Structure formats: structure tokens, C-alpha cells
mmCIF file of C-alpha atoms in Angstrom:
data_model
loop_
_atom_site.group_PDB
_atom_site.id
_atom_site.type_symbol
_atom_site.label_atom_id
_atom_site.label_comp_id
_atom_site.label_asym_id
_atom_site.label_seq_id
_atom_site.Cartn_x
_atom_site.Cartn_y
_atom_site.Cartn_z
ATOM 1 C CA UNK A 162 0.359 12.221 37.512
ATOM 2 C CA UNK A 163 4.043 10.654 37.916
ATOM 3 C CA UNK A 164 2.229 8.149 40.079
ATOM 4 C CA UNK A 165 -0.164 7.021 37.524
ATOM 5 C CA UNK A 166 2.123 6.452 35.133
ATOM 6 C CA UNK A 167 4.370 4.551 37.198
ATOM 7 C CA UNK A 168 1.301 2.431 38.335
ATOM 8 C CA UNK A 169 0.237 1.612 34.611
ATOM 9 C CA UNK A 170 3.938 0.669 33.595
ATOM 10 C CA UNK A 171 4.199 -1.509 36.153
ATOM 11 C CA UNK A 172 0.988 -3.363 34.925
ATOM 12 C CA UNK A 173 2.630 -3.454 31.757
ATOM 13 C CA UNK A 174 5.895 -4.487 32.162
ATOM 14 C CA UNK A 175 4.807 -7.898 31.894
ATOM 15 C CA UNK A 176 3.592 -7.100 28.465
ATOM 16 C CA UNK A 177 4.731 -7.115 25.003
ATOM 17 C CA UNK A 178 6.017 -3.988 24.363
ATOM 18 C CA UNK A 179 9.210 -2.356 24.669
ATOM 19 C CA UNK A 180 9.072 0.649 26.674
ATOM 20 C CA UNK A 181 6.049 -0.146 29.534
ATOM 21 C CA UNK A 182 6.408 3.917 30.547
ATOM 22 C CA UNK A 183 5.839 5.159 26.889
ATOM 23 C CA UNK A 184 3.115 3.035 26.450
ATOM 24 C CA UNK A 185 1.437 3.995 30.066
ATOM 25 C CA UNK A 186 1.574 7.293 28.961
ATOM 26 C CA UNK A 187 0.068 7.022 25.858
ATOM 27 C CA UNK A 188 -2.815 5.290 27.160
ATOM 28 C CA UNK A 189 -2.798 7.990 30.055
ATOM 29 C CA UNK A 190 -2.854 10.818 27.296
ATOM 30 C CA UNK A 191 -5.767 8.700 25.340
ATOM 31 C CA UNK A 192 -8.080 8.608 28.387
ATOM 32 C CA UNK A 193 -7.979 11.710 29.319
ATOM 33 C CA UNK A 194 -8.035 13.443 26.088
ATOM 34 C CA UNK A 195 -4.727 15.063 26.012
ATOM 35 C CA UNK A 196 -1.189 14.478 24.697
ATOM 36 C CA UNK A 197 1.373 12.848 26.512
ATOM 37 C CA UNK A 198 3.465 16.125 26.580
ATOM 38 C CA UNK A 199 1.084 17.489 28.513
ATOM 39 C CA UNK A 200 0.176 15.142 30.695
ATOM 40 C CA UNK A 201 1.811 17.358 33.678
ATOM 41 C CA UNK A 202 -1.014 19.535 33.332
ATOM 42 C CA UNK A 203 -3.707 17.037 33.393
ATOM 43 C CA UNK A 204 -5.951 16.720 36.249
ATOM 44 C CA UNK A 205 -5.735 13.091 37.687
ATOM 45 C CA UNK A 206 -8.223 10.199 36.229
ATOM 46 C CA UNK A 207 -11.153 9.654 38.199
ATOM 47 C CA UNK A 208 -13.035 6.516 38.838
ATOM 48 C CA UNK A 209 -14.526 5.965 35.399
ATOM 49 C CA UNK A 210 -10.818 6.538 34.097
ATOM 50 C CA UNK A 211 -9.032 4.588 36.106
ATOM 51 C CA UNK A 212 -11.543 1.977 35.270
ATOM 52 C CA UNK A 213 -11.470 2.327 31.878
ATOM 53 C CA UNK A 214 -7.259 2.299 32.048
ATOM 54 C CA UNK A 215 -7.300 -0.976 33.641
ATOM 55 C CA UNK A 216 -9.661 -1.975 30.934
ATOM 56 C CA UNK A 217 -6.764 -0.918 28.490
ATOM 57 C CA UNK A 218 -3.695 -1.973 29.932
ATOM 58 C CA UNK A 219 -5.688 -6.199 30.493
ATOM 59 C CA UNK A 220 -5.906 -6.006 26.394
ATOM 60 C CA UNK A 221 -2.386 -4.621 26.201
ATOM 61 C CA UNK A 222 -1.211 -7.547 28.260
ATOM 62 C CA UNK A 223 -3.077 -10.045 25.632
ATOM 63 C CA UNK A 224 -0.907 -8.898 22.783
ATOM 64 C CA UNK A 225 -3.460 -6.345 21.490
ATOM 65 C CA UNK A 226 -1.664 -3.467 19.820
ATOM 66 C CA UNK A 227 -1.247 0.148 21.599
ATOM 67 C CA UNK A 228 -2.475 1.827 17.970
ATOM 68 C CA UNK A 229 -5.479 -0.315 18.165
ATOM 69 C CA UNK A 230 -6.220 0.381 21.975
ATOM 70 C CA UNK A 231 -6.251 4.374 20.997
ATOM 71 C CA UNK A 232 -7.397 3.807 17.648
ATOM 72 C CA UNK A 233 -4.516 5.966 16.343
ATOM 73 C CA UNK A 234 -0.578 6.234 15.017
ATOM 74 C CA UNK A 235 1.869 8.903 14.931
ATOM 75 C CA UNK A 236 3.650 8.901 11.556
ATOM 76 C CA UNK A 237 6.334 11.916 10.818
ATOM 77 C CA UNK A 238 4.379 15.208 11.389
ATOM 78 C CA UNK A 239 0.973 13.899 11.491
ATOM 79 C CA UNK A 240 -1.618 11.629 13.501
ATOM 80 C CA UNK A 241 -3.328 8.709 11.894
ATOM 81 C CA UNK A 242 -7.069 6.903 12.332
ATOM 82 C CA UNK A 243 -5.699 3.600 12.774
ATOM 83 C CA UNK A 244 -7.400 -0.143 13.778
ATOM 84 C CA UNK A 245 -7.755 -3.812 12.899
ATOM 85 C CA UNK A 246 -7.504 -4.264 9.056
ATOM 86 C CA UNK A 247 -4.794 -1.763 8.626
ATOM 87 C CA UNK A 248 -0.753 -2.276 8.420
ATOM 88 C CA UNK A 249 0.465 -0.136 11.669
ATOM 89 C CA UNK A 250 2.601 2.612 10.150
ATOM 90 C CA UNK A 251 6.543 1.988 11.658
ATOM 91 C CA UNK A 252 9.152 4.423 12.363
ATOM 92 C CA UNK A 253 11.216 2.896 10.038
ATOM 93 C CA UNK A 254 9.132 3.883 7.105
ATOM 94 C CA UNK A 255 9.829 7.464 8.203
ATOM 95 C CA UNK A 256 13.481 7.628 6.883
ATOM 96 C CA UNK A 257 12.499 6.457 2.996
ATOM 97 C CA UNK A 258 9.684 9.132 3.574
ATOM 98 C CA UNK A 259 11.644 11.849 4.670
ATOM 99 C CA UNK A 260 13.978 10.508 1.694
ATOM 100 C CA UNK A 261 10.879 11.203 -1.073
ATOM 101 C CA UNK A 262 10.498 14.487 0.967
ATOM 102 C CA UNK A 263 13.736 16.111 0.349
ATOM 103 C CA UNK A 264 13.646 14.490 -3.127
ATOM 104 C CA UNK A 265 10.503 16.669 -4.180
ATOM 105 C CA UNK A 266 11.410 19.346 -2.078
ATOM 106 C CA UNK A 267 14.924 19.740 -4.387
ATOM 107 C CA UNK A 268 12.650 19.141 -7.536
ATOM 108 C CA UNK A 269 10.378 21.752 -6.632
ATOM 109 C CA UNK A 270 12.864 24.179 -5.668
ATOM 110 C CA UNK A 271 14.599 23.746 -9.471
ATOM 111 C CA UNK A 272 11.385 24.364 -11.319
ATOM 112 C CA UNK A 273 9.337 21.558 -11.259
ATOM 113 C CA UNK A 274 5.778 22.537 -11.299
ATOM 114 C CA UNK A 275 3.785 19.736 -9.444
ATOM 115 C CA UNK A 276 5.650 16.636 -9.502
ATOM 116 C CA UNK A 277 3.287 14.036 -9.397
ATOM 117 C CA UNK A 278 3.894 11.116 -7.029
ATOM 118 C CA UNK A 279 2.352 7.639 -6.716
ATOM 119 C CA UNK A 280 2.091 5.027 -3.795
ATOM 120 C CA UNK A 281 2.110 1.874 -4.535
ATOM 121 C CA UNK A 282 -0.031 -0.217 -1.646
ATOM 122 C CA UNK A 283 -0.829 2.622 0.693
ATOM 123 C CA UNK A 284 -2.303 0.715 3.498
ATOM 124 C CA UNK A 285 -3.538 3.092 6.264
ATOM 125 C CA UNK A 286 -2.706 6.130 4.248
ATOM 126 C CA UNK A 287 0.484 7.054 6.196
ATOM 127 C CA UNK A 288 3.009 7.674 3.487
ATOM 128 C CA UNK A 289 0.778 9.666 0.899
ATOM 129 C CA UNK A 290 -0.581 11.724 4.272
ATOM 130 C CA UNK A 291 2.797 12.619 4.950
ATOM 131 C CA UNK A 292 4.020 13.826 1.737
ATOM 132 C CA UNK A 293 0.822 15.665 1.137
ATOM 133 C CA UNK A 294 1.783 17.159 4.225
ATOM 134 C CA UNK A 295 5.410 18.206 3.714
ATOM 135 C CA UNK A 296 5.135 18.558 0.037
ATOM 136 C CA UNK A 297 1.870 20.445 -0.405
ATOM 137 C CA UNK A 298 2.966 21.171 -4.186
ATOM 138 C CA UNK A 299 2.939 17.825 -5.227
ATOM 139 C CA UNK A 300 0.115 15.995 -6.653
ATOM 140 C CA UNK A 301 -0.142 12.334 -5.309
ATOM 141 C CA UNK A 302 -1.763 9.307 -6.672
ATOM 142 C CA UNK A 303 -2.314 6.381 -3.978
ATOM 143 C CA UNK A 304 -3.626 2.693 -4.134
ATOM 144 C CA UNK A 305 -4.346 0.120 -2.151
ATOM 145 C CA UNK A 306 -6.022 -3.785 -2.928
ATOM 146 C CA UNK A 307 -7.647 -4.588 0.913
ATOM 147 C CA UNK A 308 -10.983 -3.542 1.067
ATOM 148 C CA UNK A 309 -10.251 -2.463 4.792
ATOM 149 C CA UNK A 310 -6.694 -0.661 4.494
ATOM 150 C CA UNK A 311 -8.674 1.292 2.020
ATOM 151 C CA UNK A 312 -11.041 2.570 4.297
ATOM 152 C CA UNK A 313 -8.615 3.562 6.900
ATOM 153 C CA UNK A 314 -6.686 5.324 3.895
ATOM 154 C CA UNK A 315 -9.566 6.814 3.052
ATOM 155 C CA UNK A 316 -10.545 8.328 6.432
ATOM 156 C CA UNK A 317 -6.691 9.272 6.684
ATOM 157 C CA UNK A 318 -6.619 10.922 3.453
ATOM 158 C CA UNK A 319 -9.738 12.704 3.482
ATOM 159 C CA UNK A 320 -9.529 16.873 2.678
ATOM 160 C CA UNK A 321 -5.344 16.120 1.247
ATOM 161 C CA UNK A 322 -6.147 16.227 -2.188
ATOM 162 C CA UNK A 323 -4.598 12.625 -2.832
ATOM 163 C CA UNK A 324 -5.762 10.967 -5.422
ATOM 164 C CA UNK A 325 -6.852 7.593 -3.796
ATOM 165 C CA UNK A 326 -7.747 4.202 -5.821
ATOM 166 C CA UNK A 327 -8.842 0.812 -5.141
ATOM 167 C CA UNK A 328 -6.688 -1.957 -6.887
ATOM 168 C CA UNK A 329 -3.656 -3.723 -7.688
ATOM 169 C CA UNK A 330 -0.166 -2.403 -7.372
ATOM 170 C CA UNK A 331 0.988 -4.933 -10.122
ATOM 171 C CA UNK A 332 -1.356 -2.975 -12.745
ATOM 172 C CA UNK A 333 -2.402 0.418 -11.210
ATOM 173 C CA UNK A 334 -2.391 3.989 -12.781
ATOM 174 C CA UNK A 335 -2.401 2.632 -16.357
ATOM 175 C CA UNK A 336 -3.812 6.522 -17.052
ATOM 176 C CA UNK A 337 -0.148 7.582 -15.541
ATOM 177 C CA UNK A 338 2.095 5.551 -17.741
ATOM 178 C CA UNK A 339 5.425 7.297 -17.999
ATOM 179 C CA UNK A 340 4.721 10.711 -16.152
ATOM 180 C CA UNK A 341 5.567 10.143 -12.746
ATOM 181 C CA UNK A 342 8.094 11.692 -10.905
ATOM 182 C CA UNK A 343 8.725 9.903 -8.237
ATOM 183 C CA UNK A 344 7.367 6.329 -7.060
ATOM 184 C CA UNK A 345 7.553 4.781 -3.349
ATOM 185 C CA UNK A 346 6.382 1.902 -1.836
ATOM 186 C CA UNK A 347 6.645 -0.025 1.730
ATOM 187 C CA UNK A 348 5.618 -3.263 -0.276
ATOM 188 C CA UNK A 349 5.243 -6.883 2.044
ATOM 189 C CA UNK A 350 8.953 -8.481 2.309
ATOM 190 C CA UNK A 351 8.554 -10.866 4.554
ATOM 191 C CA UNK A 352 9.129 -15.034 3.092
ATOM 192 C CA UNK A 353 6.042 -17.031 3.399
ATOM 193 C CA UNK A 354 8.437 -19.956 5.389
ATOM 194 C CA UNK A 355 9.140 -16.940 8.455
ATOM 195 C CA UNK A 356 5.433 -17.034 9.650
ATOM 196 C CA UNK A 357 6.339 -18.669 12.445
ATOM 197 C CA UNK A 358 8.879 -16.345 13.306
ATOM 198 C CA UNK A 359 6.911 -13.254 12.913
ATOM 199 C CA UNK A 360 6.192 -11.394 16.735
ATOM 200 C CA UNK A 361 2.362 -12.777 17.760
ATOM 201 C CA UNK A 362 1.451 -9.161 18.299
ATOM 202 C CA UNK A 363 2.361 -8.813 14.472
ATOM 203 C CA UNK A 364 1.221 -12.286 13.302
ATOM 204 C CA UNK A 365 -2.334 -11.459 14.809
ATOM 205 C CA UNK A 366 -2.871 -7.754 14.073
ATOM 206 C CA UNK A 367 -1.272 -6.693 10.948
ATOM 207 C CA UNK A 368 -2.890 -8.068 7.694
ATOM 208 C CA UNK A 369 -1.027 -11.214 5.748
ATOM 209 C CA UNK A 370 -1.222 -8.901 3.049
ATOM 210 C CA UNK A 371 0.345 -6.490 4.105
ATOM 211 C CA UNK A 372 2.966 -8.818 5.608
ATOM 212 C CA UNK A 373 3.960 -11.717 3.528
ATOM 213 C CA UNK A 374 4.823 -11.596 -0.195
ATOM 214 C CA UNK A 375 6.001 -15.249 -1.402
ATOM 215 C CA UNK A 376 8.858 -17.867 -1.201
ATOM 216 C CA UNK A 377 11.474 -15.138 -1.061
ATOM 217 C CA UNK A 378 9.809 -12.251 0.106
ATOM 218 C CA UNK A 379 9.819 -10.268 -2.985
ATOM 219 C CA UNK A 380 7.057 -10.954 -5.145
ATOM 220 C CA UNK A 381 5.834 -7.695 -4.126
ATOM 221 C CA UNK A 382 8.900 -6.132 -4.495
ATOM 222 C CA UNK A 383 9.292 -7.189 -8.171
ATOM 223 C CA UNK A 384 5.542 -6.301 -9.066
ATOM 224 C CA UNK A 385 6.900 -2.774 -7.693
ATOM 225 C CA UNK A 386 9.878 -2.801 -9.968
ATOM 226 C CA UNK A 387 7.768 -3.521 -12.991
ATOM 227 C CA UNK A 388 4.904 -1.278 -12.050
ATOM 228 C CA UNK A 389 7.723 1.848 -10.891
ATOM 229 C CA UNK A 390 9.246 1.201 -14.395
ATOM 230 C CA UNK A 391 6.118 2.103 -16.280
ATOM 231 C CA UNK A 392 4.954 4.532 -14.425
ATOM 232 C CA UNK A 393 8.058 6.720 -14.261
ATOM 233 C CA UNK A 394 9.373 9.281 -16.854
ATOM 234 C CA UNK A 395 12.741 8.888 -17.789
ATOM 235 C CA UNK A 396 15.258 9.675 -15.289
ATOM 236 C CA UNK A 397 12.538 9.537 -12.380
ATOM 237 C CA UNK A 398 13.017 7.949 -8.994
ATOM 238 C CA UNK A 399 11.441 5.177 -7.286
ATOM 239 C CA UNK A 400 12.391 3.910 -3.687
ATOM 240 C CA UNK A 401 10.879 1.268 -1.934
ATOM 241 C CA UNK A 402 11.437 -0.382 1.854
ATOM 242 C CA UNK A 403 12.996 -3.811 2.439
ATOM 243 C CA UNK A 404 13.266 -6.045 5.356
ATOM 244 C CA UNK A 405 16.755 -5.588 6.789
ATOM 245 C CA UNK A 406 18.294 -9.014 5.729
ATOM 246 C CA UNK A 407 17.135 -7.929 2.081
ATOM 247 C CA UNK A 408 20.270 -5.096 1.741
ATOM 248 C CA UNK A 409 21.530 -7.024 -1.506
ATOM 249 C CA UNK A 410 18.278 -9.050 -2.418
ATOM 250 C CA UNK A 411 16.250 -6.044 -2.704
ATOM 251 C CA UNK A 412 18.239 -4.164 -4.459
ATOM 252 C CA UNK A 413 19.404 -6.468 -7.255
ATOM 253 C CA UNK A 414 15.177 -6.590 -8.228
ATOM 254 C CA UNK A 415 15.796 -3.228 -9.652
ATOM 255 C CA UNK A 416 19.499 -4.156 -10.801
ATOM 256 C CA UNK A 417 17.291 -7.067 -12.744
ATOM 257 C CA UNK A 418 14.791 -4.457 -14.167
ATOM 258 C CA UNK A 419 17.075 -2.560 -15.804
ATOM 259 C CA UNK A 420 16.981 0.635 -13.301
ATOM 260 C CA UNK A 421 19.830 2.992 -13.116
ATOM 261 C CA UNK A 422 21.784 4.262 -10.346
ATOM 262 C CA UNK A 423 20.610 1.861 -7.580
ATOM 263 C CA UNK A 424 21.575 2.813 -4.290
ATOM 264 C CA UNK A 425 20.587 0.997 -0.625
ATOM 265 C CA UNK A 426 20.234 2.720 2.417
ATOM 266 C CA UNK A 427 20.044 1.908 6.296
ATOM 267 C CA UNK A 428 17.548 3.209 8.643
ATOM 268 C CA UNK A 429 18.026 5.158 11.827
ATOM 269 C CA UNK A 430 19.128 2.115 13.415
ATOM 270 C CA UNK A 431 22.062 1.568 10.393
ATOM 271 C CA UNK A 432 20.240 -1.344 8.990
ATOM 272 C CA UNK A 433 19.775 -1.666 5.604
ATOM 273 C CA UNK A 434 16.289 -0.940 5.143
ATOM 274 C CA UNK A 435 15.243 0.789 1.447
ATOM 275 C CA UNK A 436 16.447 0.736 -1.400
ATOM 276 C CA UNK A 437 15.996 3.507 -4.481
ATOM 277 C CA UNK A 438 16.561 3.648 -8.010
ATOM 278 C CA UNK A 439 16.362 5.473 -11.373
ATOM 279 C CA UNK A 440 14.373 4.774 -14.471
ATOM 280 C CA UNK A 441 16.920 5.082 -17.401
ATOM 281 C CA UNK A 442 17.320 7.644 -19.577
ATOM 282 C CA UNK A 443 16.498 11.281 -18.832
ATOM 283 C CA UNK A 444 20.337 12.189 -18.255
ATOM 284 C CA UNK A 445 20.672 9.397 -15.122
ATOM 285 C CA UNK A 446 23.948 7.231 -14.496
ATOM 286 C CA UNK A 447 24.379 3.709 -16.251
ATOM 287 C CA UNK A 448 22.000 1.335 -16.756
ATOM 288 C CA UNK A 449 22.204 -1.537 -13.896
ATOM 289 C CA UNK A 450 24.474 0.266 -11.742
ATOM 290 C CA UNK A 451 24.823 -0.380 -8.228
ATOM 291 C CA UNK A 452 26.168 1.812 -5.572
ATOM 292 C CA UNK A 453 27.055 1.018 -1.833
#
């Protein structure tokens, strides 16, 4: 099996991903109906699969993404449907999810009964999924506007109990108006004037929508402000992912909305990548406050 994969990341080291090995034995795994940790104890492909590989690795080479090729994503603990139509869940995201994580967790844990959560644009389903994962005792409230994110959220969210909705994340969960807990969002950051610059792989495969959000980059993220500030009871939390050039930008939207206690943080990387915040009142430090 070594052989194989060494054979399929050579094919793709001409390709556009980062790690040609990972990738060859992802697509190993997806062919022959196993995971790649156990890919030792797989029997070798036969003709059909080594057919159907080389199949896999030509659209690889053409930009087309590995998700879409095995029609799934890992995010945190669990396994996503994913395809065309759909935002590809990053491992960036992970770190402001396992932030919302240990924030429930801790609420939970003092005597909150059921904190209720909302997700503001939930694309493929991947944050909501996760939290109604770790956090089983929460009760979570997701939306999405594209027609086909909200399928794969749908098919991703199917049997968690989340309470899914099709619409705008500028006016959503009007029924919810001050008695959320906690709000999070991966909103679109990126300016409208850094198409261009945006990988092809990207450009091609992920939605505009879920992409670009205006001259700046944060029309989103100020529809998110406004929306996280209604929503929320006093005191309660909101945090939201930025694009790592945003580490001051971001953060002075909520500064500008009046939110308490705003605080940035970097991902895994030490990039400044999300930024959270807390609606005033409810016992919270000073209005407009900034931390570093």
C-alpha cells in the first residue's frame, strides 16, 4: 500500500495542493472505502480502482477540490456531506469553534439549563454540527441565505436537533430577540477589489457568497454585529472569524456597535483570525472596550 500512495503523490505533486501524500491518501482511503488510518490494512486496489484513482487524481490536477472529489470534509470531531454549492469547512474555523465549545461547556457546568446558540450563515452545516456534537445540551438555531449551502446543511444537520432556517443573517431569528446565549459566525471577509487574488481552486469552487462581502470586506461582518446585538441577552457572547489582515478592522465593528469586552484572537498558526465580544449589560466589562 506504501507503493500506491507514493505512486498517486507523485501524480499529484504537480497539483494544487499542499501536501501531494495527504491528499493520495485520502483519495486512496475514498476508493476503497476505508480511512486513511487504516489504509495498512487495506487490500491493494484492483483494476477498476486503480482506474477510477487515476480518474481522481486528472480532476485533482485541474484545480478541482479534494472535498469535492470524495464528496466529504472533516471538521473537529465529525465528517461532513460536502460538494459544489457549499463553502469547504477550514481548519481555521476549528479554533473559534472549539472557543464557543468551552464557552457553553463553562455555562453549562454553572447552571445554565440549555443555552441556546445561533449561527449566523451556516453554509455546509459544519459549525452548528459540531457544537451539537460537543455540546449536546445546547439548543442551536442555524441559518443560511443560498439555496444550495442549505441543502448541504440540511443533509449535514439531519437527526442533531438544530434548528435550521432559510434566510438572511442581517434579519434572522426575529422570534429570538434578546435570548441568546451565545452567537458565532464565519461571515465572508474577503474585499470585493482581492478577486483576483483569491487561489483559482477557491475562486472557482467556493460560492461568491460565501466569499466576498463588499468594498472592505465587512459588510457581512457589520450585518453580524447588528444582528448578534439583538439577538443576545445581556452580557451574552458573540464571536465571529476574520480574514487575518482584519486583526484591528474586525474588531473595531463591534467596538462601533457598542459591544463590551472585545477581545481578538489568532489561530493555530498565531494569526489573528476571530474576534469575540460581549453584549452590554448583564454584569460584563465597559462598554467599547478593547483588549489585546
Amino acid at each position: 500500500m506504501t507503493e500506491q500512495v507514493r505512486r498517486l503523490a507523485a501524480a499529484l505533486a504537480g497539483g494544487p495542493g499542499e501536501s501531494p501524500a495527504a491528499e493520495a491518501r485520502i483519495l486512496l482511503a475514498h476508493v476503497l472505502g476505508t480511512e486513511p488510518a487504516r489504509l495498512i490494512t487495506a487490500a491493494a486496489p484492483d483494476a477498476a480502482q486503480r482506474a477510477r484513482l487515476d480518474e481522481l487524481v486528472a480532476r485533482r490536477l485541474t484545480g478541482v477540490p479534494i472535498q469535492h472529489l470524495t464528496g466529504e470534509a472533516y471538521f473537529r470531531r465529525i465528517r461532513l456531506a460536502i460538494g459544489p454549492g457549499a463553502f469547504i469547512p477550514r481548519p481555521e474555523t476549528e479554533v473559534l469553534t472549539g472557543w464557543a465549545v468551552e464557552r457553553l461547556t463553562t455555562m453549562i457546568a454553572r447552571g445554565t439549563q440549555t443555552p441556546v446558540v445561533v449561527e449566523l450563515g451556516t453554509g455546509s452545516g459544519a459549525i452548528a454540527a459540531a457544537l451539537a456534537d460537543e455540546v449536546p445540551g445546547a439548543r442551536i438555531h442555524a441559518v443560511e441565505l443560498s439555496d444550495d449551502a442549505l441543502a448541504w446543511a440540511a443533509r449535514n444537520l439531519a437527526g442533531t436537533g438544530v434548528d435550521l432556517r432559510h434566510g438572511d443573517l442581517a434579519d434572522a431569528f426575529g422570534d429570538l430577540d434578546g435570548e441568546v446565549d451565545l452567537v458565532i459566525a464565519n461571515p465572508p471577509y474577503i474585499p470585493l477589489e482581492h478577486w483576483a487574488g483569491v487561489p483559482a481552486e477557491v475562486r472557482e469552487h467556493d460560492p461568491d457568497l460565501a466569499l466576498f462581502s463588499g468594498p472592505d470586506g465587512l459588510v457581512a461582518m457589520r450585518a453580524v454585529a447588528d444582528t448578534a446585538r439583538r439577538l443576545l441577552r445581556p452580557g451574552a457572547m458573540v464571536g465571529a472569524e476574520h480574514a487575518d489582515v482584519q486583526g484591528e478592522s474586525a474588531p473595531a465593528v463591534f467596538v462601533g456597535a457598542g459591544f463590551d469586552d472585545v477581545v481578538d484572537h489568532p489561530d493555530l498558526a498565531g494569526r489573528p483570525r476571530f474576534v469575540t465580544a460581549r453584549r452590554p449589560g448583564g454584569g460584563g466589562p465597559r462598554s467599547g472596550r478593547m483588549e489585546r
